[in-house]
């Protein structure tokens, strides 16, 4: 039935995944020195651990809306993004098997999650997408073609960069403002692919309500990464004000301005 509903199975699985993501956030952001025992592998420096933790919380925000929300189209964009991310995580695990805390409970949980998710998440997306009416909500507004094209271009550029970075991690290691290993470089590329894939997916949906959750999740994640940067200034090899933190600042400001502009249009229209 095309009623834009989030089906019970989708809700249940999204809810379980949220628990994993929030737990990972707590460990990686607040206990970065203990990742060797509490997480799947020891992550250094703190910036890498806190980056990953922040990204997990952003993902949890979006998937929580899949667990308790009412409208499928508001959250559907995250499922292809998570599919690409989890596939990258599985590949990174297999490529760097010796770096993980093999045999520990956190590693076993990580391995199960990233073996199952690349198949389960797209299956859920295919299962639930049949409910999408493709019609705007009564309180909706339409995103301009220009905004959609710009977002798609950004998504394409990000996906191109992270694909190259995943296959050639030394390129990321050489330019990144804090120290990366081949494993953390590939995991970082996996997280950045969420931006690229998510940007592509929302650019295909003209409904503003189809954009909101994804932009909120990205803003939460990168807002916290910005906080982490100021908590760990000594870990930046070129100083805290560098090409990446400037780019993050521009991205966060752009999302904020665009978000409030679209919300203002929605209120005026209704």
PDB file of N, CA, C and O in Angstrom, residues 117-146:
ATOM      1  N   UNK A 117      24.938  -6.256   7.512  1.00  0.00           N
ATOM      2  CA  UNK A 117      24.366  -4.977   7.075  1.00  0.00           C
ATOM      3  C   UNK A 117      24.435  -4.705   5.575  1.00  0.00           C
ATOM      4  O   UNK A 117      23.477  -4.159   4.999  1.00  0.00           O
ATOM      5  N   UNK A 118      25.547  -5.035   4.869  1.00  0.00           N
ATOM      6  CA  UNK A 118      25.572  -4.744   3.430  1.00  0.00           C
ATOM      7  C   UNK A 118      24.493  -5.461   2.633  1.00  0.00           C
ATOM      8  O   UNK A 118      24.204  -5.075   1.490  1.00  0.00           O
ATOM      9  N   UNK A 119      23.906  -6.499   3.209  1.00  0.00           N
ATOM     10  CA  UNK A 119      22.823  -7.216   2.545  1.00  0.00           C
ATOM     11  C   UNK A 119      21.459  -6.851   3.133  1.00  0.00           C
ATOM     12  O   UNK A 119      20.477  -6.682   2.409  1.00  0.00           O
ATOM     13  N   UNK A 120      21.407  -6.710   4.457  1.00  0.00           N
ATOM     14  CA  UNK A 120      20.146  -6.429   5.130  1.00  0.00           C
ATOM     15  C   UNK A 120      19.620  -5.023   4.825  1.00  0.00           C
ATOM     16  O   UNK A 120      18.422  -4.848   4.561  1.00  0.00           O
ATOM     17  N   UNK A 121      20.492  -4.020   4.867  1.00  0.00           N
ATOM     18  CA  UNK A 121      20.049  -2.629   4.692  1.00  0.00           C
ATOM     19  C   UNK A 121      19.450  -2.386   3.305  1.00  0.00           C
ATOM     20  O   UNK A 121      18.357  -1.811   3.192  1.00  0.00           O
ATOM     21  N   UNK A 122      20.111  -2.797   2.203  1.00  0.00           N
ATOM     22  CA  UNK A 122      19.464  -2.597   0.900  1.00  0.00           C
ATOM     23  C   UNK A 122      18.188  -3.416   0.728  1.00  0.00           C
ATOM     24  O   UNK A 122      17.254  -2.991   0.036  1.00  0.00           O
ATOM     25  N   UNK A 123      18.135  -4.600   1.382  1.00  0.00           N
ATOM     26  CA  UNK A 123      16.909  -5.403   1.318  1.00  0.00           C
ATOM     27  C   UNK A 123      15.755  -4.670   1.999  1.00  0.00           C
ATOM     28  O   UNK A 123      14.622  -4.660   1.491  1.00  0.00           O
ATOM     29  N   UNK A 124      16.043  -4.027   3.132  1.00  0.00           N
ATOM     30  CA  UNK A 124      15.023  -3.237   3.821  1.00  0.00           C
ATOM     31  C   UNK A 124      14.565  -2.066   2.959  1.00  0.00           C
ATOM     32  O   UNK A 124      13.375  -1.740   2.916  1.00  0.00           O
ATOM     33  N   UNK A 125      15.525  -1.420   2.301  1.00  0.00           N
ATOM     34  CA  UNK A 125      15.196  -0.283   1.431  1.00  0.00           C
ATOM     35  C   UNK A 125      14.264  -0.725   0.302  1.00  0.00           C
ATOM     36  O   UNK A 125      13.258  -0.062   0.022  1.00  0.00           O
ATOM     37  N   UNK A 126      14.577  -1.843  -0.326  1.00  0.00           N
ATOM     38  CA  UNK A 126      13.728  -2.371  -1.402  1.00  0.00           C
ATOM     39  C   UNK A 126      12.355  -2.770  -0.863  1.00  0.00           C
ATOM     40  O   UNK A 126      11.335  -2.559  -1.510  1.00  0.00           O
ATOM     41  N   UNK A 127      12.342  -3.329   0.336  1.00  0.00           N
ATOM     42  CA  UNK A 127      11.104  -3.798   0.962  1.00  0.00           C
ATOM     43  C   UNK A 127      10.170  -2.640   1.301  1.00  0.00           C
ATOM     44  O   UNK A 127       8.965  -2.710   1.073  1.00  0.00           O
ATOM     45  N   UNK A 128      10.731  -1.554   1.827  1.00  0.00           N
ATOM     46  CA  UNK A 128       9.890  -0.457   2.323  1.00  0.00           C
ATOM     47  C   UNK A 128       9.590   0.601   1.271  1.00  0.00           C
ATOM     48  O   UNK A 128       8.591   1.331   1.384  1.00  0.00           O
ATOM     49  N   UNK A 129      10.413   0.708   0.232  1.00  0.00           N
ATOM     50  CA  UNK A 129      10.246   1.804  -0.726  1.00  0.00           C
ATOM     51  C   UNK A 129       8.939   1.716  -1.512  1.00  0.00           C
ATOM     52  O   UNK A 129       8.488   2.706  -2.081  1.00  0.00           O
ATOM     53  N   UNK A 130       8.311   0.557  -1.510  1.00  0.00           N
ATOM     54  CA  UNK A 130       7.035   0.418  -2.218  1.00  0.00           C
ATOM     55  C   UNK A 130       5.920   1.229  -1.572  1.00  0.00           C
ATOM     56  O   UNK A 130       4.865   1.433  -2.173  1.00  0.00           O
ATOM     57  N   UNK A 131       6.137   1.690  -0.336  1.00  0.00           N
ATOM     58  CA  UNK A 131       5.092   2.495   0.320  1.00  0.00           C
ATOM     59  C   UNK A 131       5.166   3.968  -0.067  1.00  0.00           C
ATOM     60  O   UNK A 131       4.248   4.731   0.239  1.00  0.00           O
ATOM     61  N   UNK A 132       6.256   4.379  -0.732  1.00  0.00           N
ATOM     62  CA  UNK A 132       6.454   5.795  -1.044  1.00  0.00           C
ATOM     63  C   UNK A 132       5.444   6.261  -2.096  1.00  0.00           C
ATOM     64  O   UNK A 132       5.358   5.702  -3.182  1.00  0.00           O
ATOM     65  N   UNK A 133       4.697   7.300  -1.758  1.00  0.00           N
ATOM     66  CA  UNK A 133       3.706   7.846  -2.691  1.00  0.00           C
ATOM     67  C   UNK A 133       4.346   8.768  -3.722  1.00  0.00           C
ATOM     68  O   UNK A 133       3.720   9.091  -4.730  1.00  0.00           O
ATOM     69  N   UNK A 134       5.561   9.219  -3.446  1.00  0.00           N
ATOM     70  CA  UNK A 134       6.277  10.201  -4.287  1.00  0.00           C
ATOM     71  C   UNK A 134       5.551  11.532  -4.350  1.00  0.00           C
ATOM     72  O   UNK A 134       5.833  12.357  -5.218  1.00  0.00           O
ATOM     73  N   UNK A 135       4.640  11.754  -3.423  1.00  0.00           N
ATOM     74  CA  UNK A 135       3.911  13.020  -3.352  1.00  0.00           C
ATOM     75  C   UNK A 135       4.389  13.830  -2.150  1.00  0.00           C
ATOM     76  O   UNK A 135       4.730  13.258  -1.112  1.00  0.00           O
ATOM     77  N   UNK A 136       4.415  15.164  -2.273  1.00  0.00           N
ATOM     78  CA  UNK A 136       4.813  15.988  -1.123  1.00  0.00           C
ATOM     79  C   UNK A 136       3.801  15.871   0.008  1.00  0.00           C
ATOM     80  O   UNK A 136       2.616  15.607  -0.211  1.00  0.00           O
ATOM     81  N   UNK A 137       4.288  16.065   1.237  1.00  0.00           N
ATOM     82  CA  UNK A 137       3.382  16.158   2.366  1.00  0.00           C
ATOM     83  C   UNK A 137       2.586  17.456   2.266  1.00  0.00           C
ATOM     84  O   UNK A 137       2.949  18.375   1.535  1.00  0.00           O
ATOM     85  N   UNK A 138       1.504  17.541   3.033  1.00  0.00           N
ATOM     86  CA  UNK A 138       0.667  18.743   2.970  1.00  0.00           C
ATOM     87  C   UNK A 138       1.418  19.984   3.432  1.00  0.00           C
ATOM     88  O   UNK A 138       1.120  21.097   2.998  1.00  0.00           O
ATOM     89  N   UNK A 139       2.397  19.800   4.308  1.00  0.00           N
ATOM     90  CA  UNK A 139       3.162  20.942   4.816  1.00  0.00           C
ATOM     91  C   UNK A 139       4.537  21.053   4.155  1.00  0.00           C
ATOM     92  O   UNK A 139       5.460  21.638   4.709  1.00  0.00           O
ATOM     93  N   UNK A 140       4.672  20.492   2.962  1.00  0.00           N
ATOM     94  CA  UNK A 140       5.953  20.405   2.287  1.00  0.00           C
ATOM     95  C   UNK A 140       6.196  21.583   1.351  1.00  0.00           C
ATOM     96  O   UNK A 140       5.268  22.320   0.997  1.00  0.00           O
ATOM     97  N   UNK A 141       7.461  21.754   0.957  1.00  0.00           N
ATOM     98  CA  UNK A 141       7.833  22.664  -0.119  1.00  0.00           C
ATOM     99  C   UNK A 141       8.796  21.922  -1.033  1.00  0.00           C
ATOM    100  O   UNK A 141       9.379  20.903  -0.648  1.00  0.00           O
ATOM    101  N   UNK A 142       8.961  22.438  -2.234  1.00  0.00           N
ATOM    102  CA  UNK A 142       9.803  21.789  -3.226  1.00  0.00           C
ATOM    103  C   UNK A 142      11.179  22.439  -3.260  1.00  0.00           C
ATOM    104  O   UNK A 142      11.307  23.664  -3.282  1.00  0.00           O
ATOM    105  N   UNK A 143      12.200  21.605  -3.264  1.00  0.00           N
ATOM    106  CA  UNK A 143      13.585  22.084  -3.343  1.00  0.00           C
ATOM    107  C   UNK A 143      13.874  22.499  -4.783  1.00  0.00           C
ATOM    108  O   UNK A 143      13.467  21.822  -5.734  1.00  0.00           O
ATOM    109  N   UNK A 144      14.556  23.609  -4.953  1.00  0.00           N
ATOM    110  CA  UNK A 144      14.840  24.123  -6.299  1.00  0.00           C
ATOM    111  C   UNK A 144      15.742  23.171  -7.072  1.00  0.00           C
ATOM    112  O   UNK A 144      16.544  22.426  -6.499  1.00  0.00           O
ATOM    113  N   UNK A 145      15.624  23.227  -8.394  1.00  0.00           N
ATOM    114  CA  UNK A 145      16.478  22.404  -9.255  1.00  0.00           C
ATOM    115  C   UNK A 145      17.944  22.761  -9.065  1.00  0.00           C
ATOM    116  O   UNK A 145      18.815  21.884  -9.071  1.00  0.00           O
ATOM    117  N   UNK A 146      18.219  24.042  -8.878  1.00  0.00           N
ATOM    118  CA  UNK A 146      19.603  24.477  -8.668  1.00  0.00           C
ATOM    119  C   UNK A 146      20.201  23.829  -7.429  1.00  0.00           C
ATOM    120  O   UNK A 146      21.326  23.308  -7.462  1.00  0.00           O
TER     121      UNK A 146
END
